[in-house]
Short mmCIF file of C-alpha atoms and ligand atoms in Angstrom, two decimals:
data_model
loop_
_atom_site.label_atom_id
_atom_site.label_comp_id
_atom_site.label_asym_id
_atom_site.label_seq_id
_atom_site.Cartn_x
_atom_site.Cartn_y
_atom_site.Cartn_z
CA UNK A 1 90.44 94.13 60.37
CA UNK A 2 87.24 95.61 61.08
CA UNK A 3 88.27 99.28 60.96
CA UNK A 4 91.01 100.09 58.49
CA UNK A 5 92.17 103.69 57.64
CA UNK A 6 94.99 103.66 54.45
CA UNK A 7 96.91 106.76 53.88
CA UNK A 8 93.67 109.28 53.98
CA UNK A 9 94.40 112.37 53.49
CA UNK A 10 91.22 115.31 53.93
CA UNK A 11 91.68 118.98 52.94
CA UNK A 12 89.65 122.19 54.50
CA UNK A 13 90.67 124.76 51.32
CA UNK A 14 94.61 124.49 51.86
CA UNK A 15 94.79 123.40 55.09
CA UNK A 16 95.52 119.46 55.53
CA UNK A 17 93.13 118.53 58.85
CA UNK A 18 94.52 114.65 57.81
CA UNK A 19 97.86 114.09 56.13
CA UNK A 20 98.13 110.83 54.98
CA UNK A 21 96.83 108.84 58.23
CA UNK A 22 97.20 105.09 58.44
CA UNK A 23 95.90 102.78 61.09
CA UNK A 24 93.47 99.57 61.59
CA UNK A 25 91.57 98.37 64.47
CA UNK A 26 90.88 94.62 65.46
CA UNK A 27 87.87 93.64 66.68
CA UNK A 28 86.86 93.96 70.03
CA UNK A 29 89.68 96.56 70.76
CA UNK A 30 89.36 99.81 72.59
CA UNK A 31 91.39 102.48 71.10
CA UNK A 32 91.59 105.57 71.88
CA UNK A 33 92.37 108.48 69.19
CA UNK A 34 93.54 110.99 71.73
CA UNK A 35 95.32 114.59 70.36
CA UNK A 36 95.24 118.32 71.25
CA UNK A 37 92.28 120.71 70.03
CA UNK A 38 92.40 120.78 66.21
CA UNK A 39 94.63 117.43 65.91
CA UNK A 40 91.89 115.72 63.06
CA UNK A 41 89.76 113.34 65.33
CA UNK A 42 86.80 114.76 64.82
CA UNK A 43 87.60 114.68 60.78
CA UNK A 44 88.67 111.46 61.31
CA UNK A 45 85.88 110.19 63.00
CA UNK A 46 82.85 111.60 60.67
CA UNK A 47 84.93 110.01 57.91
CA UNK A 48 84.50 106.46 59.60
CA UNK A 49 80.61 107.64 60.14
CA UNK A 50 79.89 108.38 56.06
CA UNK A 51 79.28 111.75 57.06
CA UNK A 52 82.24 113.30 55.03
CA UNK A 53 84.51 112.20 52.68
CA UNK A 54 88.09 111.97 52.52
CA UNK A 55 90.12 113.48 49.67
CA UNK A 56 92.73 110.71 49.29
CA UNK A 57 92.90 107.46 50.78
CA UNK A 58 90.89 104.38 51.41
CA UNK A 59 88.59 103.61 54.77
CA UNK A 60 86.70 100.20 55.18
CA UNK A 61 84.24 99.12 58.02
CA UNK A 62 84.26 95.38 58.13
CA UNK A 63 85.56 94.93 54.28
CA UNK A 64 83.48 97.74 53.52
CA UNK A 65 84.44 100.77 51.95
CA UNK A 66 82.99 103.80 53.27
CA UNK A 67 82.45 105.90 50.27
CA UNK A 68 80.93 103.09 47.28
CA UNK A 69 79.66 101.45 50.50
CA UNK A 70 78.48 103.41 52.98
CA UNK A 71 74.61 102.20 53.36
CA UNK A 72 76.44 98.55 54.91
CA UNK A 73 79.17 100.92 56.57
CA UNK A 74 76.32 102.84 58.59
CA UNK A 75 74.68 99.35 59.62
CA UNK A 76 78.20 98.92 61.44
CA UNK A 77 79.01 101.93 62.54
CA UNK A 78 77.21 103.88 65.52
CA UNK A 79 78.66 107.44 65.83
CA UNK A 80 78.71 110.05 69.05
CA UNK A 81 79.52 113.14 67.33
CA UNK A 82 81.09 115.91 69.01
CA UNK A 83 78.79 118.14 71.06
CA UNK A 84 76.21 114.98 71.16
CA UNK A 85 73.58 117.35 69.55
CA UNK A 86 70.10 115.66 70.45
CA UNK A 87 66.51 116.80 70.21
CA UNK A 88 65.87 118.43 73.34
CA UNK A 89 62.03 118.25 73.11
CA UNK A 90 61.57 114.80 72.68
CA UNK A 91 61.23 112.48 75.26
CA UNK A 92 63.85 109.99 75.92
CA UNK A 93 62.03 107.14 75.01
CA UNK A 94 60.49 108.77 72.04
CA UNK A 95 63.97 110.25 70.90
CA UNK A 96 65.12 106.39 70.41
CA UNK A 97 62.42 105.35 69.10
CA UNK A 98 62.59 107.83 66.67
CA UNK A 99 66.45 107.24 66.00
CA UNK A 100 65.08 103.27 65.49
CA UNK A 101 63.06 104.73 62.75
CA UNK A 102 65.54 106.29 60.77
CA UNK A 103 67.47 102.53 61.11
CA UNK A 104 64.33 100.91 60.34
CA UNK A 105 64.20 99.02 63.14
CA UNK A 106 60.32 98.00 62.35
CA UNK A 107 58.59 95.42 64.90
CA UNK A 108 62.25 95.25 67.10
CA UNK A 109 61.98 99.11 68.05
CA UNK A 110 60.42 98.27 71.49
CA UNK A 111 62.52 95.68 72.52
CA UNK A 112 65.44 97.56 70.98
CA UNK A 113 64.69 100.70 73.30
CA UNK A 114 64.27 99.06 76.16
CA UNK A 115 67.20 97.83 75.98
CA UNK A 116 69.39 101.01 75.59
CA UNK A 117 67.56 102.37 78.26
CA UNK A 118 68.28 99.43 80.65
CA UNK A 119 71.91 99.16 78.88
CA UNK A 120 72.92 102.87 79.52
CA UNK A 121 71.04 103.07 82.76
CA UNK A 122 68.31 105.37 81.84
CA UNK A 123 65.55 103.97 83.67
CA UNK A 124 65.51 106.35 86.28
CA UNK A 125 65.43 109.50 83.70
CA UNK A 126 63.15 107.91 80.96
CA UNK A 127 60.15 109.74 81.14
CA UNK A 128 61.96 113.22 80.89
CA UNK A 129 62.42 115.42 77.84
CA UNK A 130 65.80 115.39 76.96
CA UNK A 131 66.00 118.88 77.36
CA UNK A 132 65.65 118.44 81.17
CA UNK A 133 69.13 115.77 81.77
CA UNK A 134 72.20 116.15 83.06
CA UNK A 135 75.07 116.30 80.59
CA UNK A 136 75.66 112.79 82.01
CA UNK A 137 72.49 111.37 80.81
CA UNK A 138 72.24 113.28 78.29
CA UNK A 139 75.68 111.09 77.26
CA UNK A 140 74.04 108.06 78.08
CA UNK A 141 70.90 109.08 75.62
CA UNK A 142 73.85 109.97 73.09
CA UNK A 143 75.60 106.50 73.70
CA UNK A 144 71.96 104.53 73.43
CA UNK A 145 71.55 106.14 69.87
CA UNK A 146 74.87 105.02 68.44
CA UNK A 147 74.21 101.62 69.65
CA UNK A 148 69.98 101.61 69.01
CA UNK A 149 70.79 99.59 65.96
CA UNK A 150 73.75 97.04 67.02
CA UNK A 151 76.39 97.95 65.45
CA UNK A 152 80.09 96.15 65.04
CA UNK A 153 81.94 99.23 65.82
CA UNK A 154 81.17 101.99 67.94
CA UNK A 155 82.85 105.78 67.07
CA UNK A 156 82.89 107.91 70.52
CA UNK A 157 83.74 111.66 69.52
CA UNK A 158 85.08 113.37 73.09
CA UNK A 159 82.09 111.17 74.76
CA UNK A 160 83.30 112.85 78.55
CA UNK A 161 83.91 116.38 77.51
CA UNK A 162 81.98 118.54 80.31
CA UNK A 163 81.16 116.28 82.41
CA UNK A 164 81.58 116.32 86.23
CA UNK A 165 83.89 114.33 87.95
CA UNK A 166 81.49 111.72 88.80
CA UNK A 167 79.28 111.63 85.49
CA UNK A 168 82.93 111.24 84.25
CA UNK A 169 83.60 108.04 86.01
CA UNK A 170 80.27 107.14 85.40
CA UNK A 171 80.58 107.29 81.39
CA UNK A 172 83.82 106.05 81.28
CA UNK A 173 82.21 102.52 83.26
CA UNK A 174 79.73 102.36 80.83
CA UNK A 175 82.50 102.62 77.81
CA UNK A 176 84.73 100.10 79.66
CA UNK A 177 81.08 97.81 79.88
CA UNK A 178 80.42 98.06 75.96
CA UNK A 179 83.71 97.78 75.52
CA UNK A 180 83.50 94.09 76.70
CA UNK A 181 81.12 93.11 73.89
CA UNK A 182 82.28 95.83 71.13
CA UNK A 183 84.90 97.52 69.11
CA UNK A 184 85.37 101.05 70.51
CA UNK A 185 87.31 104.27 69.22
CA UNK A 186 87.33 107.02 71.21
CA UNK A 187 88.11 110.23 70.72
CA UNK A 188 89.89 112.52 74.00
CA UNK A 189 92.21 115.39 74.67
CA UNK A 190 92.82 113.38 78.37
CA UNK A 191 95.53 110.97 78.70
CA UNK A 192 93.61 110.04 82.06
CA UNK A 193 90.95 108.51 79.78
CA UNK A 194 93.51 106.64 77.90
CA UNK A 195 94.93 104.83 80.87
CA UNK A 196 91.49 104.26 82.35
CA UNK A 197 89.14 102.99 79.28
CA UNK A 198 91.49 102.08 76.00
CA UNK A 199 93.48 99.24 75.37
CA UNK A 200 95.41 101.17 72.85
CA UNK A 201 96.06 104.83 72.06
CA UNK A 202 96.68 106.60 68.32
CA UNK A 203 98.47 110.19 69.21
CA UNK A 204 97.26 112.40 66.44
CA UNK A 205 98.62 115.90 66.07
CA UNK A 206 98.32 118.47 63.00
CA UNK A 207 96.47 115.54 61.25
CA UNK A 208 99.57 113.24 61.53
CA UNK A 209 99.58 109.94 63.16
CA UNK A 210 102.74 110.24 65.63
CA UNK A 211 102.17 107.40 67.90
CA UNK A 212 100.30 104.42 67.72
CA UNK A 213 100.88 101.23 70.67
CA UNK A 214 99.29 99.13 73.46
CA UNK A 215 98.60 101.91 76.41
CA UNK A 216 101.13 99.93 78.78
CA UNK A 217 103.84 100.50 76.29
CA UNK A 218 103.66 104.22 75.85
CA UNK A 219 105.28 104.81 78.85
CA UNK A 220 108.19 102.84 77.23
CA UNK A 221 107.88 104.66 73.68
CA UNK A 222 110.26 107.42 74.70
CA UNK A 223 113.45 105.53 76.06
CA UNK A 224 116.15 107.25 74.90
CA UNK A 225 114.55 110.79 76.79
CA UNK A 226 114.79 109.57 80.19
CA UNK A 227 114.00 111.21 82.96
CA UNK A 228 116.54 110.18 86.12
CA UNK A 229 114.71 111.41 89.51
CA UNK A 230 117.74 112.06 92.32
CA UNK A 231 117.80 113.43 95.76
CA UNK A 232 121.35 114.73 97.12
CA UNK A 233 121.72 115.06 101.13
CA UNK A 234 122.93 118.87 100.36
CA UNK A 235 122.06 121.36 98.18
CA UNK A 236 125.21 121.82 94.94
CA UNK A 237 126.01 123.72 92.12
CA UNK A 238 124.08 122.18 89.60
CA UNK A 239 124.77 123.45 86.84
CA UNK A 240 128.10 121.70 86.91
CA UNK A 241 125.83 118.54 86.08
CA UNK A 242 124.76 119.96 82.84
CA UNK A 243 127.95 119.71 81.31
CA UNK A 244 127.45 115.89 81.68
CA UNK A 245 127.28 114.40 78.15
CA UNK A 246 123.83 113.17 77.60
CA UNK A 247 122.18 116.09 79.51
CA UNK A 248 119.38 117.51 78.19
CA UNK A 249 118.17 119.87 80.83
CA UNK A 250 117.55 120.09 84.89
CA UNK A 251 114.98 121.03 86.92
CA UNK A 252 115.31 121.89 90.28
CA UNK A 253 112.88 120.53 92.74
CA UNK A 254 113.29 122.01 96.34
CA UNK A 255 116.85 122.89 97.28
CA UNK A 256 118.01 119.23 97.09
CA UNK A 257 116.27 117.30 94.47
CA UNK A 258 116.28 117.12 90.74
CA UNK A 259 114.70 116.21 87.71
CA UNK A 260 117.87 115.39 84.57
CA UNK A 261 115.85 114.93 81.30
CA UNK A 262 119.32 112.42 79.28
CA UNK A 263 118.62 111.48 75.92
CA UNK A 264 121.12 108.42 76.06
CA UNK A 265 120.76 105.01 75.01
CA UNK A 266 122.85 104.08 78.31
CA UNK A 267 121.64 103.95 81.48
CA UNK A 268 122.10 106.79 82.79
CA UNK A 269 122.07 106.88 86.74
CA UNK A 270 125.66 105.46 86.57
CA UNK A 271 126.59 108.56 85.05
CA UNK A 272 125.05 110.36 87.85
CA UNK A 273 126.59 108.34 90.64
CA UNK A 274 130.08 108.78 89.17
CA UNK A 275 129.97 112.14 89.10
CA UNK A 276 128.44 112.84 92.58
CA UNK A 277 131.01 110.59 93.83
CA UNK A 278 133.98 112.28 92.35
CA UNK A 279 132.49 115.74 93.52
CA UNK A 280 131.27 113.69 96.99
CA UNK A 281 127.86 114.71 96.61
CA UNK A 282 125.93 112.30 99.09
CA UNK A 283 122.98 110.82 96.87
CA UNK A 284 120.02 109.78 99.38
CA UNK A 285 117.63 108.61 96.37
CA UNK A 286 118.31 107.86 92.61
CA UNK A 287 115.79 105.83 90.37
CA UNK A 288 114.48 106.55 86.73
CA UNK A 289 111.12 109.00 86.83
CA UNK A 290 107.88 106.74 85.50
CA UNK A 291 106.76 108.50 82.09
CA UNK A 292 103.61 109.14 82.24
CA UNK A 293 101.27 108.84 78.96
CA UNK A 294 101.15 112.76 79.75
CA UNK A 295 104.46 113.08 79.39
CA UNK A 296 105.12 111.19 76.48
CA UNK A 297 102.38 112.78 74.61
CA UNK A 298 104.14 116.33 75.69
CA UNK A 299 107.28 115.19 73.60
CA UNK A 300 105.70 113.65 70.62
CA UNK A 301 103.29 116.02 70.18
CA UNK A 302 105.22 119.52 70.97
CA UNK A 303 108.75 117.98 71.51
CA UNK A 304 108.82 119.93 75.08
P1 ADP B 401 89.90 117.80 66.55
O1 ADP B 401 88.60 117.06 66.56
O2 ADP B 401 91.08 116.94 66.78
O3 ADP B 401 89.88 118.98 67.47
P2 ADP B 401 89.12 118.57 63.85
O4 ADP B 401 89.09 117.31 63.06
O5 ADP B 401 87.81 119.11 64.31
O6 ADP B 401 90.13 118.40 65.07
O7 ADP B 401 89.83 119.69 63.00
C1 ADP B 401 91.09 119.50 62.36
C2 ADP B 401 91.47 120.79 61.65
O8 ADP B 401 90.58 121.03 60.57
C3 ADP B 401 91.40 122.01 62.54
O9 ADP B 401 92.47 122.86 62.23
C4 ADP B 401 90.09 122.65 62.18
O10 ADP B 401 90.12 124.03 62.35
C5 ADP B 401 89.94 122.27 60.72
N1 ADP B 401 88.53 122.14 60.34
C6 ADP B 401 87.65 121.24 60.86
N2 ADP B 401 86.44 121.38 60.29
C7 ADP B 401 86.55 122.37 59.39
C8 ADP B 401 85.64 122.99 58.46
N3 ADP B 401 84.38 122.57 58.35
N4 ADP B 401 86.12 123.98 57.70
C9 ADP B 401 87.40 124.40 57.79
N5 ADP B 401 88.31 123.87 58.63
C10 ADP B 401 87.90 122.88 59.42
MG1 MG B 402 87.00 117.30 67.71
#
């Protein structure tokens, strides 16, 4: 495993911002830790990075255990935090060259720049201060420091947060690119991200792990809340539907359509064609409703 979290458990005072969080990462995989405001991915994440540690538990980078460890875990590990805070009065060039330093890059620091800047697609704002980007590039600057000094594993804390729609898309490419030749976690609050960039996705909330599976199967994590989408010719009492066994609730869409959330382990739309035949409700369209990550994440996370 290259990344591998066991039960770790971090306190602020009384407050648990991780409770006893367990999960690993293979190499080469894109995951994303995605979670509401407050969840523990950014406490997470600086744990991975050395820069705090956990109270309980056990994290390794590559075999290597980030608290007796952590001079080989930082050779592995480049780190985004939060915010990206850079030195806005350096140049670009001269900002990586002086985050090369601090690796000790020596004779490779040229070389090594150049090819951040090239990687990241810099060239065009190179010989600006930081200070003067975009919030994109600035992002791109922010991604070219993590990865100045090669590392195995690359620790992205909300690396799209404030961006424009484009810069968005933009970043997210260049995550997907690295992503190719790197393993990737990514922190986000947007389940759009998920689907777009990660190959897998770790829901976090209140510093619990409550989900943790391939992206494509998320939508099938939640099978026994179905969601049955069905479209009557006329408009009915509906209500007489919730009293259907299995019927969570109904929502109304139009005059004619509706939305039944069933938790059921039986499919469902048979139940619903029974009954609208009995009452002789004409059904023009009946199908299960795709789950969205979105959705899913709504239930496990606040049980809407
Ligand atoms: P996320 O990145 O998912 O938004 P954080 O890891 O930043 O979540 O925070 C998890 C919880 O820990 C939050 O409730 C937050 O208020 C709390 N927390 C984070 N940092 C500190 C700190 N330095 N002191 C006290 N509480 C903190
Ligand atoms: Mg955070």
């Amino acid at each position: 495993m290259t990344l591998k979290a066991e039960n770790v458990t971090r306190k602020y005072g009384e407050q648990k911002a991780l409770d006893n969080v367990s999960f690993s990462v293979k190499s080469g995989e894109v995951v994303a830790l995605l979670g509401p405001n407050g969840a523990g991915k950014s406490t997470m994440m600086k744990i991975i990075a050395c820069y705090l540690p956990q109270n309980e538990g056990n994290v390794s980078v590559c075999g290597h255990n980030v608290i007796n460890e952590s001079l080989q875990v930082r050779k592995l590990v480049g780190y985004l935090p939060e915010n990206n805070p850079l030195y806005l009065d350096m140049y670009v060039r001269e900002y990586l060259e002086f985050v090369a330093g601090l690796h000790k890059l020596g004779k490779a620091t040229p070389n090594r720049v150049k090819e951040m800047i090239s990687l990241t697609g810099l060239e065009p704002e190179m010989h600006k201060k930081v200070g003067a980007l975009s919030k994109g590039y600035r992002q791109r600057v922010g991604i070219a420091q993590a990865l100045i000094h090669n590392p195995e594993v690359l620790i992205l804390d909300e690396p799209t947060s404030g961006l424009d729609p484009n810069q968005l898309q933009d970043i997210r490419n260049l995550i997907s690119d690295i992503g190719k030749h790197k393993t990737v976690l990514l922190s986000t609050h947007i389940m759009q991200e998920v689907e777009a960039v990660c190959d897998r996705v770790i829901i976090i909330n209140k510093g619990k792990i409550v989900a943790d599976a391939p992206t494509h199967e998320l939508q099938l994590l939640n099978q026994s809340k179905r969601i049955i989408q069905v479209e009557f010719e006329k408009e009915h009492d509906w209500e007489m539907l919730k009293g259907l066994p299995g019927v969570m609730d109904i929502q109304i869409r139009g005059n004619k359509a509706l939305r039944i959330f069933t938790q059921t382990e039986k499919d469902f739309r048979a139940e619903v064609f029974r009954f609208a035949a009995q009452k002789g409700w004409i059904i023009l369209s009946l199908g299960f409703e795709d789950q969205s990550i979105e959705q899913v994440f709504r239930q496990l996370t606040f049980e809407v």
